[in-house]
Amino acid sequence: MVNMKRKEGILFILLALVVLGAGCTDKEQKGDNQTLSISGQWSPTSIDPHISGTVPQRLGYVETLVGVDYEGKIIPNLAKSWEVSSDGKKWTFKLREGVLFHDGTPFTAEIMKKSLERSFIKSASTFGKIPVTSIEAPDNLTLVISLNSTFPALPAYLSKGESAALAPGSYDASGNVTKPIGTGPFIFESYKPEEEIVVVKNPDYWGHVASVDKVVYRVIPEVLTRKMLLDSKDIQIAMILSPDVADKYTEKADYTVLEEPIARVRMITFNTEKEPFNDKKVRQAVNYAIDREAIVNSVLSGYGTTASGLFPPQFYWANKDIAPYTYDVEKAKTLLDEAGWTDSDGDGIRDKDGKPMKITLVTYSERAELPSIAEVIQQQLKKVGIETELKVLNTDAANAQRNKGDFDIYLVGRGLFFVPDPDEIMMTDYHSSGTSIDGWGAYRWHNDTVDQLIEQARTTSDEAARKKLYDEVQAIVVEEAPVAYLNYYVNIDVTTSNIKGYRLHPTEYSFDLQNVSIS
């Protein structure tokens, strides 16, 4: 009898522990010690935000002098205000008082100066476009950047994650980042390359203190794996799902589907260095051969709109007067005939000087819809006598092939406002100084008029005058067709229904996770 009572007592204690444990778990989800798990396809290439700053900025463990709001406008951040001299060559930034780095170091103009000088070296491909001559810190809360020419895009460049403020304790004796120490609403805790980043709440943040205590960002390139993790509730936010996958959640009460038109365009880049795309008529023919409406409707399930020019029409810098390429198979065939590509032997494939018109289309799988779009383009080009081989690789491998010129057409999802000003993408993708290297836009394409217009725009302070110059550039690019714009993006994220306050940013600037809570 005694043994039986002892066993019953032990069972009662075990049951009580289980109940208490369940209560703790429930408490952890509802209020205390909340962990937010999210998944996207991108991983930083380095632990150093001055080399790879996009994900650190989005996760909120580093911050920049200026921010970007949900309309794509530049707003104060670590700099609370700024002014520019009458000649446009000296910018004075007044820094926010009372900001601390995560290790308790006060944020000062001298630290910001050294951070910027380092980032301008580490990310020279971006910041080398800024005509800077010096950076000075006349006092603890004033930063002065001097330029050798007028450059109205400077604040936009300083919103980029690679220009983040890092505390001196971030570096080892050789100047390499061992642990990024920023000022943001979250504190960097750990990083497993290509796997995950973990950040925790910064209770001493100068702005709105985060609701969740920890964020685990899991790097999952495959969209179906992200879906599986969301279904099992192992993650609460699945980022950038393809339309066919996201559609499955629209009728589920325990999930929320979020859509946001963003500053990103799906486009084809032509290799203008070699046949057949060194001929403008062939490039234009491909533009006419692509049924953009069919791609939006069949592949994207209606998420997105067909593209006319570089920028989506809801953004200020778009040239809204550009006439889009229409779907016109006969026009495409006529242009190919005029370019000397005919089907001389009747096999359905055009040829010229005995060479068949067989091309290679390279794309990547991290953007889940791109391979499907590539297959549709393959079928559409076949109708005008172009045979297309598809190569679907990961982003790094696809980019490597592009940069080597080992492609004919390259299908890409191009982000447009990582720097929320046209200067960066125009210089990188359409000015000959960028197209001759490894920009994601026009490849090995050179147009003297375009170069002159872009150079004039980057030193023009009047915004309306700048827009007129960029409008002209966009019109020339569409006419010369070194690229084919297909459609503008709608990003689709899916969250569990207990996630509140999560928003998609139209310029992909931030995840804004300090405003997210778990109910």
Short mmCIF file of C-alpha atoms in Angstrom, two decimals:
data_model
loop_
_atom_site.label_atom_id
_atom_site.label_comp_id
_atom_site.label_asym_id
_atom_site.label_seq_id
_atom_site.Cartn_x
_atom_site.Cartn_y
_atom_site.Cartn_z
CA MET A 1 0.00 0.00 0.00
CA VAL A 2 2.80 2.40 0.90
CA ASN A 3 4.62 1.68 -2.38
CA MET A 4 1.40 2.25 -4.33
CA LYS A 5 0.88 5.62 -2.64
CA ARG A 6 4.47 6.57 -3.33
CA LYS A 7 4.00 5.67 -7.03
CA GLU A 8 0.77 7.68 -7.17
CA GLY A 9 2.59 10.62 -5.58
CA ILE A 10 5.41 10.43 -8.13
CA LEU A 11 2.90 10.27 -11.00
CA PHE A 12 1.08 13.30 -9.58
CA ILE A 13 4.33 15.28 -9.40
CA LEU A 14 5.27 14.29 -12.97
CA LEU A 15 1.83 15.30 -14.21
CA ALA A 16 2.09 18.61 -12.39
CA LEU A 17 5.48 19.23 -13.98
CA VAL A 18 4.08 18.52 -17.42
CA VAL A 19 1.19 20.93 -16.82
CA LEU A 20 3.56 23.57 -15.47
CA GLY A 21 5.84 23.01 -18.45
CA ALA A 22 2.96 23.47 -20.85
CA GLY A 23 2.02 26.62 -19.00
CA CYS A 24 5.57 27.93 -19.35
CA THR A 25 5.55 27.16 -23.05
CA ASP A 26 2.26 28.98 -23.44
CA LYS A 27 3.62 31.92 -21.45
CA GLU A 28 6.72 31.99 -23.62
CA GLN A 29 4.58 32.30 -26.74
CA LYS A 30 2.15 34.82 -25.28
CA GLY A 31 4.42 37.30 -23.54
CA ASP A 32 7.65 36.38 -21.81
CA ASN A 33 10.80 35.37 -23.65
CA GLN A 34 9.22 35.53 -27.09
CA THR A 35 11.21 34.13 -30.02
CA LEU A 36 10.31 35.08 -33.58
CA SER A 37 11.43 32.64 -36.26
CA ILE A 38 11.55 33.80 -39.86
CA SER A 39 13.01 32.41 -43.04
CA GLY A 40 14.30 33.93 -46.26
CA GLN A 41 16.56 32.83 -49.07
CA TRP A 42 19.45 35.26 -48.66
CA SER A 43 22.52 34.99 -46.46
CA PRO A 44 25.19 37.65 -45.90
CA THR A 45 28.39 36.86 -47.77
CA SER A 46 30.38 38.08 -44.77
CA ILE A 47 29.95 38.75 -41.07
CA ASP A 48 31.23 42.25 -41.85
CA PRO A 49 28.30 44.65 -42.52
CA HIS A 50 30.62 46.98 -44.41
CA ILE A 51 31.02 44.19 -46.96
CA SER A 52 27.53 42.66 -46.80
CA GLY A 53 25.11 45.01 -45.07
CA THR A 54 21.67 44.24 -46.46
CA VAL A 55 20.64 41.41 -44.13
CA PRO A 56 22.24 43.01 -41.00
CA GLN A 57 20.30 46.20 -41.72
CA ARG A 58 17.03 44.34 -42.33
CA LEU A 59 17.43 42.34 -39.12
CA GLY A 60 18.05 45.58 -37.22
CA TYR A 61 21.43 45.02 -35.59
CA VAL A 62 23.12 47.83 -37.52
CA GLU A 63 21.88 51.28 -38.49
CA THR A 64 22.82 54.01 -40.93
CA LEU A 65 22.83 57.81 -40.80
CA VAL A 66 19.58 58.05 -42.75
CA GLY A 67 16.61 55.73 -43.22
CA VAL A 68 13.95 55.09 -45.83
CA ASP A 69 10.23 55.28 -45.08
CA TYR A 70 7.39 53.22 -46.54
CA GLU A 71 7.00 55.67 -49.42
CA GLY A 72 10.65 55.30 -50.37
CA LYS A 73 11.59 58.72 -48.99
CA ILE A 74 14.79 59.51 -47.09
CA ILE A 75 14.18 60.13 -43.37
CA PRO A 76 16.39 60.84 -40.31
CA ASN A 77 17.93 57.89 -38.48
CA LEU A 78 21.26 58.16 -36.64
CA ALA A 79 21.47 61.62 -38.17
CA LYS A 80 18.51 63.66 -36.94
CA SER A 81 19.00 66.37 -39.59
CA TRP A 82 21.34 67.55 -42.34
CA GLU A 83 21.96 70.49 -44.63
CA VAL A 84 23.96 71.11 -47.76
CA SER A 85 26.01 74.15 -48.74
CA SER A 86 24.86 76.45 -51.55
CA ASP A 87 27.40 74.94 -53.97
CA GLY A 88 26.20 71.41 -53.12
CA LYS A 89 29.67 70.25 -52.09
CA LYS A 90 29.52 70.20 -48.28
CA TRP A 91 27.00 68.18 -46.30
CA THR A 92 26.65 68.70 -42.54
CA PHE A 93 24.90 65.99 -40.53
CA LYS A 94 23.70 66.58 -36.97
CA LEU A 95 23.77 63.28 -35.08
CA ARG A 96 21.24 61.96 -32.59
CA GLU A 97 22.13 62.44 -28.92
CA GLY A 98 22.18 59.64 -26.35
CA VAL A 99 22.65 56.73 -28.77
CA LEU A 100 24.66 53.80 -27.43
CA PHE A 101 26.33 50.94 -29.24
CA HIS A 102 25.38 47.48 -27.99
CA ASP A 103 28.54 47.30 -25.86
CA GLY A 104 27.68 50.59 -24.13
CA THR A 105 30.05 52.76 -26.17
CA PRO A 106 28.52 56.20 -26.91
CA PHE A 107 27.79 56.88 -30.57
CA THR A 108 29.90 59.84 -31.73
CA ALA A 109 30.76 61.64 -34.93
CA GLU A 110 34.38 60.40 -34.72
CA ILE A 111 33.25 56.75 -34.62
CA MET A 112 30.83 57.39 -37.48
CA LYS A 113 33.63 59.04 -39.46
CA LYS A 114 35.88 56.01 -39.08
CA SER A 115 33.03 53.64 -39.90
CA LEU A 116 32.25 55.52 -43.10
CA GLU A 117 35.88 55.74 -44.15
CA ARG A 118 36.17 51.99 -43.70
CA SER A 119 32.90 51.21 -45.49
CA PHE A 120 33.89 53.39 -48.44
CA ILE A 121 36.93 51.12 -48.85
CA LYS A 122 35.22 47.80 -48.14
CA SER A 123 32.28 48.53 -50.46
CA ALA A 124 34.11 50.58 -53.07
CA SER A 125 31.90 49.20 -55.87
CA THR A 126 28.99 51.16 -54.38
CA PHE A 127 30.54 54.03 -52.47
CA GLY A 128 33.23 54.62 -55.07
CA LYS A 129 30.50 56.39 -57.02
CA ILE A 130 30.42 59.15 -54.36
CA PRO A 131 32.80 62.05 -55.21
CA VAL A 132 33.95 62.40 -51.58
CA THR A 133 37.10 64.33 -50.71
CA SER A 134 37.00 64.25 -46.89
CA ILE A 135 34.96 63.30 -43.82
CA GLU A 136 35.39 65.38 -40.68
CA ALA A 137 34.02 65.30 -37.12
CA PRO A 138 34.31 68.88 -35.74
CA ASP A 139 32.49 67.83 -32.55
CA ASN A 140 30.87 64.74 -31.04
CA LEU A 141 27.53 65.28 -32.77
CA THR A 142 28.51 66.87 -36.09
CA LEU A 143 29.73 65.06 -39.21
CA VAL A 144 30.83 66.95 -42.31
CA ILE A 145 31.25 65.25 -45.68
CA SER A 146 32.96 67.27 -48.40
CA LEU A 147 32.67 66.44 -52.11
CA ASN A 148 34.52 67.57 -55.22
CA SER A 149 31.24 68.15 -57.08
CA THR A 150 27.54 68.58 -56.46
CA PHE A 151 26.00 65.21 -55.63
CA PRO A 152 22.35 65.30 -54.51
CA ALA A 153 22.16 61.52 -54.11
CA LEU A 154 24.54 61.45 -51.11
CA PRO A 155 21.88 60.90 -48.38
CA ALA A 156 20.37 58.05 -50.40
CA TYR A 157 23.75 56.29 -50.55
CA LEU A 158 24.14 56.74 -46.80
CA SER A 159 20.95 54.74 -46.22
CA LYS A 160 22.62 51.60 -47.57
CA GLY A 161 23.44 48.94 -44.97
CA GLU A 162 27.11 48.85 -45.92
CA SER A 163 27.47 52.39 -44.52
CA ALA A 164 26.38 51.26 -41.04
CA ALA A 165 27.88 52.58 -37.82
CA LEU A 166 30.07 49.97 -36.07
CA ALA A 167 31.61 50.32 -32.62
CA PRO A 168 35.42 50.08 -32.28
CA GLY A 169 34.94 46.81 -30.39
CA SER A 170 33.67 45.15 -33.59
CA TYR A 171 37.21 44.70 -34.93
CA ASP A 172 40.23 42.60 -34.09
CA ALA A 173 43.79 43.92 -34.06
CA SER A 174 43.97 43.56 -37.85
CA GLY A 175 40.83 45.58 -38.41
CA ASN A 176 38.61 42.64 -39.32
CA VAL A 177 35.08 42.38 -37.94
CA THR A 178 34.82 39.54 -35.44
CA LYS A 179 31.44 40.53 -34.00
CA PRO A 180 29.37 43.38 -35.46
CA ILE A 181 28.44 45.82 -32.69
CA GLY A 182 25.82 48.25 -33.92
CA THR A 183 23.19 50.60 -32.49
CA GLY A 184 19.98 48.96 -33.73
CA PRO A 185 16.89 47.58 -31.96
CA PHE A 186 18.45 44.11 -31.99
CA ILE A 187 21.85 42.85 -30.89
CA PHE A 188 23.87 40.40 -32.97
CA GLU A 189 24.22 37.07 -31.13
CA SER A 190 25.42 34.45 -33.63
CA TYR A 191 25.91 33.67 -37.31
CA LYS A 192 26.19 30.34 -39.09
CA PRO A 193 27.06 31.01 -42.74
CA GLU A 194 24.30 29.90 -45.12
CA GLU A 195 22.26 28.62 -42.15
CA GLU A 196 21.02 31.20 -39.64
CA ILE A 197 21.51 34.49 -37.84
CA VAL A 198 20.29 35.02 -34.29
CA VAL A 199 19.66 38.45 -32.77
CA VAL A 200 18.27 39.47 -29.39
CA LYS A 201 16.36 42.53 -28.20
CA ASN A 202 18.29 45.68 -27.37
CA PRO A 203 16.57 46.97 -24.18
CA ASP A 204 18.53 50.23 -24.35
CA TYR A 205 17.57 51.14 -27.91
CA TRP A 206 17.19 54.87 -28.54
CA GLY A 207 13.94 54.36 -30.45
CA HIS A 208 11.02 51.94 -30.16
CA VAL A 209 12.16 48.93 -28.11
CA ALA A 210 11.31 45.59 -29.72
CA SER A 211 8.46 43.43 -28.39
CA VAL A 212 10.06 40.06 -29.15
CA ASP A 213 13.11 38.96 -27.20
CA LYS A 214 14.86 37.01 -29.91
CA VAL A 215 14.74 36.64 -33.69
CA VAL A 216 16.04 33.56 -35.46
CA TYR A 217 16.51 34.19 -39.18
CA ARG A 218 16.90 30.92 -41.06
CA VAL A 219 18.48 30.88 -44.51
CA ILE A 220 16.37 28.55 -46.69
CA PRO A 221 16.86 29.07 -50.44
CA GLU A 222 14.15 26.58 -51.47
CA VAL A 223 10.62 27.98 -51.42
CA LEU A 224 9.02 24.58 -50.77
CA THR A 225 11.20 24.08 -47.70
CA ARG A 226 10.12 27.48 -46.37
CA LYS A 227 6.52 26.40 -46.95
CA MET A 228 7.09 23.14 -45.08
CA LEU A 229 8.58 24.99 -42.09
CA LEU A 230 5.64 27.40 -42.09
CA ASP A 231 3.13 24.54 -42.24
CA SER A 232 4.74 22.90 -39.23
CA LYS A 233 4.91 26.28 -37.41
CA ASP A 234 8.68 25.91 -37.07
CA ILE A 235 8.79 29.43 -38.50
CA GLN A 236 6.23 32.20 -38.16
CA ILE A 237 7.18 34.26 -41.21
CA ALA A 238 8.04 32.79 -44.61
CA MET A 239 9.47 35.42 -46.90
CA ILE A 240 9.14 35.75 -50.66
CA LEU A 241 6.91 32.81 -51.50
CA SER A 242 6.00 32.12 -55.11
CA PRO A 243 2.42 32.99 -56.12
CA ASP A 244 1.36 29.35 -56.57
CA VAL A 245 2.55 28.51 -53.04
CA ALA A 246 1.17 31.66 -51.41
CA ASP A 247 -2.27 31.10 -52.95
CA LYS A 248 -2.70 27.98 -50.82
CA TYR A 249 -2.75 30.12 -47.65
CA THR A 250 -5.38 32.66 -48.68
CA GLU A 251 -8.26 30.56 -47.33
CA LYS A 252 -6.51 29.40 -44.15
CA ALA A 253 -7.64 31.24 -41.02
CA ASP A 254 -4.42 30.58 -39.11
CA TYR A 255 -2.24 32.32 -41.71
CA THR A 256 -1.99 35.83 -43.15
CA VAL A 257 -0.85 36.54 -46.72
CA LEU A 258 0.90 39.89 -47.19
CA GLU A 259 1.44 41.48 -50.60
CA GLU A 260 3.47 44.57 -51.47
CA PRO A 261 4.42 46.03 -54.88
CA ILE A 262 8.13 46.69 -54.60
CA ALA A 263 10.93 48.45 -56.46
CA ARG A 264 12.09 45.39 -58.34
CA VAL A 265 11.75 44.34 -61.97
CA ARG A 266 12.11 40.97 -63.65
CA MET A 267 14.13 41.47 -66.77
CA ILE A 268 16.32 39.89 -69.39
CA THR A 269 19.87 41.09 -69.95
CA PHE A 270 21.27 40.48 -73.43
CA ASN A 271 24.92 39.69 -74.06
CA THR A 272 25.54 42.55 -76.48
CA GLU A 273 29.17 41.52 -76.99
CA LYS A 274 28.42 38.65 -79.34
CA GLU A 275 25.95 37.34 -81.90
CA PRO A 276 23.03 37.36 -82.11
CA PHE A 277 22.42 40.07 -79.50
CA ASN A 278 25.03 42.52 -80.71
CA ASP A 279 22.29 43.44 -83.19
CA LYS A 280 19.59 45.82 -81.92
CA LYS A 281 16.97 44.31 -84.26
CA VAL A 282 17.44 40.88 -82.69
CA ARG A 283 17.11 42.33 -79.18
CA GLN A 284 13.95 44.16 -80.21
CA ALA A 285 12.62 40.98 -81.82
CA VAL A 286 12.91 39.11 -78.52
CA ASN A 287 11.07 41.96 -76.80
CA TYR A 288 8.18 41.56 -79.26
CA ALA A 289 8.27 37.75 -79.03
CA ILE A 290 7.61 37.69 -75.27
CA ASP A 291 3.98 37.63 -74.11
CA ARG A 292 4.29 39.54 -70.85
CA GLU A 293 0.60 39.28 -69.98
CA ALA A 294 0.75 35.49 -70.27
CA ILE A 295 3.68 35.35 -67.87
CA VAL A 296 1.89 37.48 -65.26
CA ASN A 297 -1.31 35.46 -65.55
CA SER A 298 0.03 31.93 -65.92
CA VAL A 299 3.25 31.93 -63.90
CA LEU A 300 2.61 34.71 -61.39
CA SER A 301 -1.10 34.00 -60.86
CA GLY A 302 -1.81 37.69 -61.44
CA TYR A 303 0.67 38.92 -58.82
CA GLY A 304 2.55 41.73 -60.55
CA THR A 305 2.12 43.97 -63.57
CA THR A 306 3.74 44.00 -67.00
CA ALA A 307 6.75 46.31 -67.33
CA SER A 308 7.31 49.15 -69.78
CA GLY A 309 10.50 50.72 -68.47
CA LEU A 310 12.92 50.33 -65.60
CA PHE A 311 10.91 51.73 -62.68
CA PRO A 312 7.37 50.71 -61.62
CA PRO A 313 4.90 53.56 -62.32
CA GLN A 314 4.09 54.15 -58.62
CA PHE A 315 7.63 55.45 -58.04
CA TYR A 316 8.49 59.08 -58.74
CA TRP A 317 11.46 58.31 -61.00
CA ALA A 318 9.49 56.21 -63.51
CA ASN A 319 9.11 57.49 -67.06
CA LYS A 320 5.38 56.98 -67.39
CA ASP A 321 5.35 57.99 -71.08
CA ILE A 322 7.30 54.98 -72.33
CA ALA A 323 5.29 52.81 -74.70
CA PRO A 324 5.69 49.14 -73.78
CA TYR A 325 6.71 46.43 -76.22
CA THR A 326 3.55 44.65 -77.29
CA TYR A 327 3.30 40.92 -77.92
CA ASP A 328 3.68 40.77 -81.71
CA VAL A 329 5.01 37.52 -83.18
CA GLU A 330 4.88 38.79 -86.75
CA LYS A 331 6.83 41.92 -85.86
CA ALA A 332 9.44 39.75 -84.14
CA LYS A 333 9.75 37.54 -87.21
CA THR A 334 10.10 40.54 -89.51
CA LEU A 335 12.90 42.02 -87.40
CA LEU A 336 14.74 38.69 -87.35
CA ASP A 337 14.41 38.44 -91.14
CA GLU A 338 15.82 41.97 -91.50
CA ALA A 339 18.74 41.00 -89.25
CA GLY A 340 19.56 38.11 -91.61
CA TRP A 341 18.28 35.28 -89.41
CA THR A 342 16.02 33.09 -91.55
CA ASP A 343 14.98 29.43 -91.55
CA SER A 344 16.90 28.42 -94.66
CA ASP A 345 16.45 24.66 -94.25
CA GLY A 346 12.89 24.56 -92.91
CA ASP A 347 13.75 22.86 -89.62
CA GLY A 348 11.95 25.53 -87.55
CA ILE A 349 15.20 27.05 -86.24
CA ARG A 350 16.51 30.24 -87.80
CA ASP A 351 20.08 30.38 -89.03
CA LYS A 352 22.58 32.83 -90.47
CA ASP A 353 25.74 32.03 -92.42
CA GLY A 354 25.21 28.35 -91.60
CA LYS A 355 24.95 28.99 -87.84
CA PRO A 356 21.67 27.98 -86.13
CA MET A 357 20.01 30.46 -83.77
CA LYS A 358 20.56 28.49 -80.58
CA ILE A 359 20.97 30.53 -77.42
CA THR A 360 21.55 29.92 -73.72
CA LEU A 361 19.29 31.46 -71.06
CA VAL A 362 20.83 31.55 -67.58
CA THR A 363 18.83 32.19 -64.40
CA TYR A 364 18.79 31.16 -60.73
CA SER A 365 16.48 29.29 -58.39
CA GLU A 366 16.50 31.49 -55.25
CA ARG A 367 13.72 33.53 -56.84
CA ALA A 368 11.31 30.62 -57.14
CA GLU A 369 9.32 31.96 -60.10
CA LEU A 370 12.31 32.67 -62.38
CA PRO A 371 12.84 29.08 -63.63
CA SER A 372 9.14 28.84 -64.52
CA ILE A 373 9.28 32.16 -66.36
CA ALA A 374 12.37 30.91 -68.19
CA GLU A 375 10.43 27.88 -69.42
CA VAL A 376 7.63 30.09 -70.77
CA ILE A 377 10.15 32.34 -72.53
CA GLN A 378 11.78 29.24 -74.03
CA GLN A 379 8.41 28.24 -75.52
CA GLN A 380 7.62 31.75 -76.76
CA LEU A 381 11.00 32.18 -78.46
CA LYS A 382 10.57 28.85 -80.20
CA LYS A 383 7.52 30.29 -81.98
CA VAL A 384 9.76 32.80 -83.78
CA GLY A 385 12.49 30.27 -84.57
CA ILE A 386 14.88 30.69 -81.64
CA GLU A 387 16.01 27.54 -79.82
CA THR A 388 16.79 28.18 -76.17
CA GLU A 389 18.78 26.06 -73.71
CA LEU A 390 17.98 26.75 -70.07
CA LYS A 391 20.58 26.79 -67.30
CA VAL A 392 19.10 27.16 -63.80
CA LEU A 393 21.86 27.63 -61.21
CA ASN A 394 22.18 29.15 -57.75
CA THR A 395 22.69 32.91 -57.62
CA ASP A 396 26.47 32.85 -57.20
CA ALA A 397 27.01 30.38 -60.04
CA ALA A 398 24.59 32.21 -62.34
CA ASN A 399 26.28 35.53 -61.60
CA ALA A 400 29.70 34.02 -62.25
CA GLN A 401 28.57 32.84 -65.69
CA ARG A 402 27.12 36.25 -66.44
CA ASN A 403 30.25 38.09 -65.38
CA LYS A 404 32.36 35.81 -67.59
CA GLY A 405 30.04 36.47 -70.54
CA ASP A 406 29.13 32.79 -70.66
CA PHE A 407 25.48 33.38 -71.56
CA ASP A 408 23.27 34.83 -74.28
CA ILE A 409 20.37 36.07 -72.16
CA TYR A 410 20.22 36.31 -68.38
CA LEU A 411 16.91 36.35 -66.51
CA VAL A 412 17.12 38.29 -63.26
CA GLY A 413 15.00 39.92 -60.58
CA ARG A 414 16.67 43.32 -60.27
CA GLY A 415 16.29 45.38 -57.10
CA LEU A 416 16.06 49.04 -58.03
CA PHE A 417 16.25 51.09 -54.84
CA PHE A 418 18.78 49.49 -52.51
CA VAL A 419 20.07 53.03 -52.84
CA PRO A 420 16.76 54.94 -53.05
CA ASP A 421 17.93 57.26 -55.84
CA PRO A 422 18.36 56.52 -59.58
CA ASP A 423 22.05 57.43 -59.54
CA GLU A 424 23.26 54.08 -58.21
CA ILE A 425 21.40 51.81 -60.61
CA MET A 426 22.02 54.12 -63.56
CA MET A 427 25.75 54.18 -62.90
CA THR A 428 25.93 50.44 -62.22
CA ASP A 429 23.59 49.09 -64.89
CA TYR A 430 23.52 51.59 -67.78
CA HIS A 431 26.58 53.87 -67.64
CA SER A 432 29.49 52.33 -69.55
CA SER A 433 31.69 52.42 -66.43
CA GLY A 434 29.29 49.90 -64.87
CA THR A 435 28.17 47.85 -67.86
CA SER A 436 31.78 47.13 -68.72
CA ILE A 437 32.28 45.45 -65.33
CA ASP A 438 29.54 43.40 -63.69
CA GLY A 439 26.36 45.42 -63.32
CA TRP A 440 23.11 43.46 -63.39
CA GLY A 441 21.56 45.51 -66.18
CA ALA A 442 22.93 46.17 -69.65
CA TYR A 443 25.92 43.94 -70.38
CA ARG A 444 28.91 45.36 -72.28
CA TRP A 445 26.63 48.03 -73.76
CA HIS A 446 27.81 51.56 -74.40
CA ASN A 447 25.80 54.59 -75.45
CA ASP A 448 27.53 57.98 -75.40
CA THR A 449 24.29 59.92 -74.99
CA VAL A 450 23.21 57.78 -72.04
CA ASP A 451 26.60 58.27 -70.38
CA GLN A 452 26.35 62.06 -70.78
CA LEU A 453 22.78 62.21 -69.44
CA ILE A 454 23.61 60.12 -66.37
CA GLU A 455 26.72 62.20 -65.64
CA GLN A 456 24.71 65.41 -65.94
CA ALA A 457 21.92 64.08 -63.68
CA ARG A 458 24.27 63.14 -60.87
CA THR A 459 25.48 66.75 -60.55
CA THR A 460 22.07 68.41 -60.97
CA SER A 461 20.47 69.58 -57.73
CA ASP A 462 17.04 70.45 -59.12
CA GLU A 463 14.92 67.31 -58.72
CA ALA A 464 12.57 68.01 -61.63
CA ALA A 465 15.53 68.62 -63.94
CA ARG A 466 17.14 65.38 -62.78
CA LYS A 467 13.95 63.46 -63.46
CA LYS A 468 13.77 64.82 -67.00
CA LEU A 469 17.32 63.58 -67.65
CA TYR A 470 16.57 60.13 -66.22
CA ASP A 471 13.33 59.95 -68.22
CA GLU A 472 15.38 60.44 -71.38
CA VAL A 473 17.82 57.71 -70.32
CA GLN A 474 14.97 55.27 -69.73
CA ALA A 475 13.45 55.99 -73.16
CA ILE A 476 16.78 55.39 -74.92
CA VAL A 477 17.33 52.12 -73.05
CA VAL A 478 13.91 50.80 -74.08
CA GLU A 479 14.53 51.78 -77.71
CA GLU A 480 18.06 50.35 -77.87
CA ALA A 481 16.94 47.27 -75.91
CA PRO A 482 20.14 46.07 -74.20
CA VAL A 483 17.61 44.61 -71.75
CA ALA A 484 13.99 43.43 -71.91
CA TYR A 485 11.80 44.49 -69.00
CA LEU A 486 9.19 41.83 -68.24
CA ASN A 487 7.17 42.65 -65.11
CA TYR A 488 7.27 44.43 -61.78
CA TYR A 489 7.34 42.53 -58.53
CA VAL A 490 4.78 41.98 -55.87
CA ASN A 491 6.53 40.46 -52.85
CA ILE A 492 4.47 37.85 -51.05
CA ASP A 493 5.22 36.90 -47.44
CA VAL A 494 3.06 34.60 -45.34
CA THR A 495 2.87 34.75 -41.55
CA THR A 496 1.09 32.74 -38.91
CA SER A 497 -2.02 34.61 -37.77
CA ASN A 498 -0.58 35.40 -34.32
CA ILE A 499 2.06 37.71 -35.83
CA LYS A 500 1.13 41.38 -35.53
CA GLY A 501 2.84 44.51 -36.86
CA TYR A 502 4.84 42.90 -39.67
CA ARG A 503 5.06 44.99 -42.87
CA LEU A 504 6.73 44.58 -46.23
CA HIS A 505 8.90 47.50 -47.29
CA PRO A 506 8.48 48.72 -50.90
CA THR A 507 12.23 49.28 -51.31
CA GLU A 508 13.17 46.10 -49.35
CA TYR A 509 15.05 48.40 -46.95
CA SER A 510 14.00 46.82 -43.65
CA PHE A 511 12.03 44.05 -41.98
CA ASP A 512 11.12 46.55 -39.21
CA LEU A 513 11.01 43.69 -36.70
CA GLN A 514 10.99 45.93 -33.62
CA ASN A 515 7.34 46.61 -34.41
CA VAL A 516 6.43 42.89 -34.60
CA SER A 517 4.69 41.12 -31.72
CA ILE A 518 3.38 37.60 -31.11
CA SER A 519 -0.15 37.43 -29.72
#
